[in-house]
Coordinates of C-alpha atoms in Angstrom, one line a residue:
X1 CA -3.9 -13.3 -24.7
X2 CA -2.4 -9.8 -24.8
X3 CA -0.2 -8.2 -22.1
X4 CA -3.0 -5.9 -20.9
X5 CA -5.4 -8.9 -20.6
X6 CA -2.9 -11.0 -18.7
X7 CA -2.3 -8.2 -16.3
X8 CA -6.0 -7.7 -15.8
X9 CA -6.5 -11.5 -15.3
X10 CA -3.7 -11.4 -12.7
X11 CA -5.4 -8.5 -10.9
X12 CA -8.8 -10.3 -10.9
X13 CA -7.2 -13.4 -9.3
X14 CA -5.4 -11.0 -6.9
X15 CA -8.7 -9.9 -5.6
X16 CA -9.4 -13.5 -4.7
X17 CA -5.9 -13.8 -3.2
X18 CA -6.2 -10.7 -0.9
X19 CA -9.7 -11.7 0.2
X20 CA -8.5 -15.2 1.0
X21 CA -5.7 -13.8 3.2
X22 CA -8.5 -12.0 5.1
X23 CA -10.4 -15.2 6.0
X24 CA -7.9 -17.5 7.7
X25 CA -8.4 -21.0 9.2
X26 CA -8.8 -20.9 12.9
X27 CA -10.3 -17.5 13.1
X28 CA -13.7 -17.9 14.8
X29 CA -14.9 -14.7 13.1
X30 CA -14.1 -16.0 9.6
X31 CA -15.0 -19.0 7.5
X32 CA -12.1 -21.3 6.4
X33 CA -10.2 -20.2 3.4
X34 CA -6.8 -20.8 1.8
X35 CA -4.5 -17.9 1.0
X36 CA -3.7 -17.6 -2.7
X37 CA -0.5 -16.4 -4.4
X38 CA -0.4 -16.1 -8.2
X39 CA 2.4 -15.7 -10.6
X40 CA 1.4 -13.3 -13.3
X41 CA 3.5 -12.9 -16.4
X42 CA 2.1 -9.4 -17.0
X43 CA 4.0 -6.2 -16.6
X44 CA 1.9 -3.7 -14.6
X45 CA 3.2 -0.8 -16.6
X46 CA 1.5 -2.4 -19.7
X47 CA -1.8 -1.3 -18.2
X48 CA -0.8 2.3 -18.9
X49 CA -3.0 5.2 -19.8
X50 CA -5.3 5.2 -22.7
X51 CA -5.1 8.5 -24.5
X52 CA -8.2 10.6 -23.8
X53 CA -10.4 11.6 -26.7
X54 CA -12.3 14.8 -26.7
X55 CA -15.7 14.7 -24.9
X56 CA -17.7 14.7 -28.1
X57 CA -16.0 11.6 -29.4
X58 CA -15.9 9.8 -26.1
X59 CA -19.5 10.5 -25.3
X60 CA -20.5 8.5 -28.4
X61 CA -19.0 5.3 -27.0
X62 CA -21.7 2.7 -26.2
X63 CA -22.1 1.1 -22.8
X64 CA -20.7 -2.5 -23.2
X65 CA -23.6 -5.0 -23.6
X66 CA -22.8 -6.9 -20.4
X67 CA -23.2 -3.6 -18.4
X68 CA -26.5 -2.5 -19.9
X69 CA -29.3 -2.6 -17.3
X70 CA -27.0 -3.6 -14.5
X71 CA -27.0 -1.5 -11.3
X72 CA -23.5 -0.4 -10.7
X73 CA -22.2 -0.9 -7.1
X74 CA -20.2 2.1 -6.0
X75 CA -19.7 5.6 -7.4
X76 CA -17.7 8.7 -7.6
X77 CA -17.7 11.5 -5.0
X78 CA -16.1 14.9 -5.4
X79 CA -15.2 17.5 -2.8
X80 CA -16.3 21.1 -3.0
X81 CA -13.3 21.9 -5.3
X82 CA -14.3 19.1 -7.7
X83 CA -11.4 16.8 -6.7
X84 CA -11.9 13.1 -6.3
X85 CA -12.6 11.6 -2.9
X86 CA -11.0 8.2 -2.3
X87 CA -13.6 6.3 -0.3
X88 CA -15.4 2.9 -0.2
X89 CA -17.8 3.9 -3.0
X90 CA -14.9 4.4 -5.4
X91 CA -13.2 1.1 -4.3
X92 CA -16.6 -0.7 -4.7
X93 CA -16.9 0.8 -8.2
X94 CA -13.5 -0.6 -9.2
X95 CA -14.4 -4.0 -7.8
X96 CA -17.7 -3.9 -9.6
X97 CA -16.1 -3.3 -12.9
X98 CA -13.5 -6.0 -12.4
X99 CA -16.2 -8.4 -11.2
X100 CA -18.4 -7.8 -14.2
X101 CA -15.7 -9.3 -16.4
X102 CA -16.5 -12.7 -14.7
X103 CA -13.0 -13.9 -15.5
X104 CA -13.8 -13.9 -19.2
X105 CA -10.6 -12.8 -21.2
X106 CA -12.8 -11.2 -23.9
X107 CA -14.3 -8.9 -21.2
X108 CA -11.2 -8.5 -19.1
X109 CA -9.5 -6.6 -21.9
X110 CA -12.3 -4.1 -21.9
X111 CA -12.7 -3.5 -18.2
X112 CA -10.8 -0.2 -18.2
X113 CA -12.7 1.1 -21.2
X114 CA -16.0 0.0 -19.6
X115 CA -15.2 2.1 -16.5
X116 CA -14.3 5.1 -18.7
X117 CA -17.5 4.7 -20.7
X118 CA -19.6 4.5 -17.5
X119 CA -18.0 7.7 -16.2
X120 CA -19.0 9.4 -19.4
X121 CA -22.6 8.2 -19.1
X122 CA -22.6 9.7 -15.5
X123 CA -21.5 13.0 -16.9
X124 CA -18.4 12.9 -14.7
X125 CA -16.3 16.1 -15.2
X126 CA -13.3 15.5 -17.4
X127 CA -10.8 16.4 -14.7
X128 CA -12.4 14.0 -12.2
X129 CA -12.7 11.4 -14.9
X130 CA -9.0 11.5 -15.5
X131 CA -8.4 11.2 -11.8
X132 CA -10.6 8.2 -11.6
X133 CA -8.9 6.5 -14.5
X134 CA -5.4 7.2 -13.0
X135 CA -6.6 5.9 -9.6
X136 CA -7.9 2.7 -11.3
X137 CA -4.6 2.2 -13.0
X138 CA -2.8 2.5 -9.7
X139 CA -5.3 0.2 -8.0
X140 CA -4.8 -2.5 -10.7
X141 CA -1.0 -2.2 -10.3
X142 CA -1.4 -2.6 -6.5
X143 CA -3.6 -5.7 -7.0
X144 CA -1.0 -7.2 -9.3
X145 CA 1.7 -6.7 -6.7
X146 CA -0.5 -8.0 -3.9
X147 CA -1.2 -11.2 -5.8
X148 CA 2.4 -12.2 -5.2
X149 CA 2.2 -11.9 -1.4
X150 CA 2.2 -15.3 0.3
X151 CA 1.2 -16.3 3.8
X152 CA 3.7 -19.0 5.1
X153 CA 1.5 -19.9 8.1
X154 CA -1.4 -18.6 10.2
X155 CA 0.9 -17.7 13.1
X156 CA 0.4 -14.1 14.5
X157 CA 4.0 -13.2 13.4
X158 CA 3.4 -14.3 9.8
X159 CA 0.0 -12.6 9.7
X160 CA 1.5 -9.4 10.9
X161 CA 4.3 -9.5 8.3
X162 CA 1.8 -10.1 5.5
X163 CA -0.4 -7.3 6.7
X164 CA 2.6 -4.9 6.9
X165 CA 3.7 -5.9 3.5
X166 CA 0.3 -5.2 2.0
X167 CA 0.1 -1.9 3.8
X168 CA 3.5 -0.9 2.4
X169 CA 2.4 -2.0 -1.1
X170 CA -0.7 0.2 -0.9
X171 CA 1.3 3.3 0.0
X172 CA 3.8 2.6 -2.7
X173 CA 1.3 2.1 -5.5
X174 CA -1.7 4.2 -4.3
X175 CA -0.2 6.9 -2.2
X176 CA -1.0 7.7 1.4
X177 CA -4.4 9.4 0.8
X178 CA -5.8 6.8 -1.5
X179 CA -4.4 3.9 0.7
X180 CA -6.1 5.3 3.8
X181 CA -9.4 6.1 1.9
X182 CA -9.6 2.5 0.6
X183 CA -8.1 0.5 3.4
X184 CA -8.3 2.4 6.8
X185 CA -11.0 0.1 8.1
X186 CA -9.4 -3.0 6.7
X187 CA -6.1 -2.2 8.3
X188 CA -7.9 -1.7 11.7
X189 CA -9.4 -5.1 11.2
X190 CA -5.9 -6.5 10.3
X191 CA -4.4 -5.2 13.5
X192 CA -7.4 -6.7 15.4
X193 CA -6.9 -10.1 13.7
X194 CA -3.2 -10.2 14.7
X195 CA -3.9 -9.4 18.3
X196 CA -6.8 -11.8 18.3
X197 CA -4.6 -14.6 17.1
X198 CA -2.1 -13.9 19.8
X199 CA -4.8 -14.1 22.4
X200 CA -6.1 -17.4 21.0
X201 CA -2.6 -18.8 20.9
X202 CA -1.8 -17.9 24.5
X203 CA -2.1 -21.2 26.5
X204 CA -1.6 -19.4 29.8
X205 CA -5.1 -17.8 29.6
X206 CA -8.2 -19.4 31.1
X207 CA -11.3 -19.5 29.0
X208 CA -12.8 -16.5 30.9
X209 CA -9.6 -14.5 30.5
X210 CA -9.4 -15.3 26.8
X211 CA -13.0 -14.1 26.3
X212 CA -12.4 -10.9 28.3
X213 CA -9.4 -10.1 26.2
X214 CA -11.2 -10.8 22.9
X215 CA -14.1 -8.7 24.0
X216 CA -11.7 -5.8 24.9
X217 CA -10.1 -6.1 21.5
X218 CA -13.4 -6.0 19.7
X219 CA -14.4 -2.8 21.7
X220 CA -11.3 -1.0 20.3
X221 CA -12.7 -1.4 16.7
X222 CA -14.7 1.4 15.2
X223 CA -18.5 0.8 15.3
X224 CA -18.6 0.2 11.5
X225 CA -16.4 -2.9 12.1
X226 CA -17.5 -4.0 15.6
X227 CA -21.1 -4.5 14.8
X228 CA -20.7 -6.7 11.8
X229 CA -17.9 -8.5 13.6
X230 CA -20.2 -9.3 16.5
X231 CA -22.7 -10.7 14.0
X232 CA -20.0 -12.7 12.3
X233 CA -18.9 -14.2 15.6
X234 CA -22.5 -15.3 16.3
X235 CA -22.6 -17.0 12.9
X236 CA -19.2 -18.6 13.5
X237 CA -20.5 -19.9 16.9
X238 CA -23.6 -21.2 15.1
X239 CA -21.4 -23.1 12.6
X240 CA -19.4 -24.7 15.4
X241 CA -22.6 -25.7 17.3
X242 CA -24.0 -27.1 14.0
X243 CA -21.0 -29.2 13.4
X244 CA -21.2 -30.5 17.0
X245 CA -24.8 -31.5 16.4
X246 CA -24.0 -33.3 13.2
X247 CA -21.1 -35.1 14.8
X248 CA -23.4 -36.3 17.5
X249 CA -25.8 -37.7 14.9
X250 CA -28.5 -35.0 15.3
X251 CA -31.2 -34.7 12.7
X252 CA -31.6 -31.9 10.2
X253 CA -34.7 -30.9 12.1
X254 CA -32.7 -30.3 15.2
X255 CA -30.1 -28.3 13.3
X256 CA -33.0 -26.2 11.8
X257 CA -34.4 -25.6 15.3
X258 CA -31.0 -24.3 16.5
X259 CA -30.7 -22.0 13.6
X260 CA -34.2 -20.7 14.0
X261 CA -33.6 -20.0 17.7
X262 CA -30.4 -18.0 17.0
X263 CA -31.4 -16.1 13.8
X264 CA -35.1 -16.7 13.0
X265 CA -37.0 -18.9 10.5
X266 CA -36.0 -17.0 7.4
X267 CA -32.3 -17.1 8.2
X268 CA -32.7 -20.8 9.0
X269 CA -34.1 -21.4 5.5
X270 CA -31.2 -19.4 4.0
X271 CA -28.7 -21.5 5.9
X272 CA -30.3 -24.7 4.7
X273 CA -30.2 -23.4 1.1
X274 CA -26.5 -22.6 1.5
X275 CA -25.9 -26.1 2.8
X276 CA -27.4 -27.5 -0.4
X277 CA -25.4 -25.1 -2.6
X278 CA -22.2 -26.0 -0.9
X279 CA -22.9 -29.7 -1.2
X280 CA -23.6 -29.3 -4.9
X281 CA -20.4 -27.3 -5.4
X282 CA -18.4 -30.0 -3.6
X283 CA -19.9 -32.7 -5.8
X284 CA -19.0 -30.8 -8.9
X285 CA -15.5 -30.1 -7.7
X286 CA -14.9 -33.8 -6.8
X287 CA -16.1 -34.9 -10.2
X288 CA -13.9 -32.3 -11.9
X289 CA -10.8 -33.3 -9.9
X290 CA -11.3 -37.0 -10.8
X291 CA -11.4 -36.2 -14.5
X292 CA -8.5 -33.8 -14.2
X293 CA -6.4 -36.4 -12.4
X294 CA -7.2 -38.9 -15.1
X295 CA -5.9 -36.5 -17.7
X296 CA -2.7 -36.0 -15.8
X297 CA -2.3 -39.8 -15.4
X298 CA -2.6 -40.3 -19.2
X299 CA 1.0 -40.9 -20.2
X300 CA 0.1 -40.9 -23.9
X301 CA -0.5 -37.1 -23.6
X302 CA 2.4 -34.7 -23.7
X303 CA 2.4 -32.0 -21.0
X304 CA 1.2 -29.4 -23.4
X305 CA -1.7 -31.6 -24.5
X306 CA -2.6 -32.3 -20.9
X307 CA -2.7 -28.6 -20.1
X308 CA -5.0 -28.0 -23.1
X309 CA -7.2 -30.8 -22.1
X310 CA -7.5 -29.5 -18.6
X311 CA -8.3 -26.0 -19.9
X312 CA -11.1 -27.5 -22.0
X313 CA -12.4 -29.5 -19.1
X314 CA -12.5 -26.3 -16.9
X315 CA -14.3 -24.5 -19.7
X316 CA -16.9 -27.2 -19.9
X317 CA -17.5 -27.7 -16.2
X318 CA -17.3 -24.1 -15.0
X319 CA -18.1 -20.6 -16.1
X320 CA -17.3 -17.0 -15.1
X321 CA -16.2 -16.5 -11.6
X322 CA -16.3 -20.2 -11.0
X323 CA -13.1 -20.5 -13.0
X324 CA -11.4 -17.9 -10.8
X325 CA -12.7 -19.8 -7.8
X326 CA -11.3 -23.1 -9.0
X327 CA -7.9 -21.6 -9.7
X328 CA -7.9 -19.7 -6.4
X329 CA -8.6 -23.0 -4.5
X330 CA -5.5 -24.6 -6.1
X331 CA -7.6 -27.0 -8.0
X332 CA -6.7 -26.0 -11.5

């Protein structure tokens, strides 16, 4: 695996890492997750600029086969002067391109060129195209740096330090304008999360006082965050009530009725399908872990042979983003 591919792999896992830090145990607005920190051997500078060809040559590049016919999430906006606007669309475009690689090393090495080819297909002006590619390089370097950030605990103090570290890394690698364009809403949510944890950890508050403070915090968020947050809290409350029903021995029909009352029959069906998917994934993971542990316990295999056997096992049992998920969960 080349240096550029290793760097790209580290950045893909970094996306998982940063997202995992967002969804922390104990947060009623978030599902349980485990923060991930990766050690990447790649040097970010190795992802440096690819020399630009002239438009005639570049325009002849074909769209990679795995991108053909796929609707691209995100896009490129320019201001009246033709300069690049750093917004959610651009960030989504970067994540879409990274995600299309599905953790496949053969595709990871071509992510940057896939983005460049897509820009050409969209007839993006040359100057703006160069801006996008430079922004992508900065973003990948940021993701690589962010992948090394670790969360010691879920305490408000540790959370605040992690969020401050990420905010600093963004401004170091992206610059102030790009950092705010990509992460302004996220950083508002980060501040909310820290204060929310402080309220939840305050044993001097009564249940009513705690609810009032949490509601007041939520009202300080911009509408783009407060509305989905309210929906997330409803889903989180449903999850808690569902677990209570299961613990009391309630039937699946009773759980379905609760879900239907809260969110309607179609959503109840989706929740049930998700239950089945999660149960199937857990079965696969348990089966893999048992076979992996057997390999590790085989004293006839040298450490290098064990590592190769586990790599082969992962390749047989999982594909694409599942591999990233297994690694991110610490099960590799």
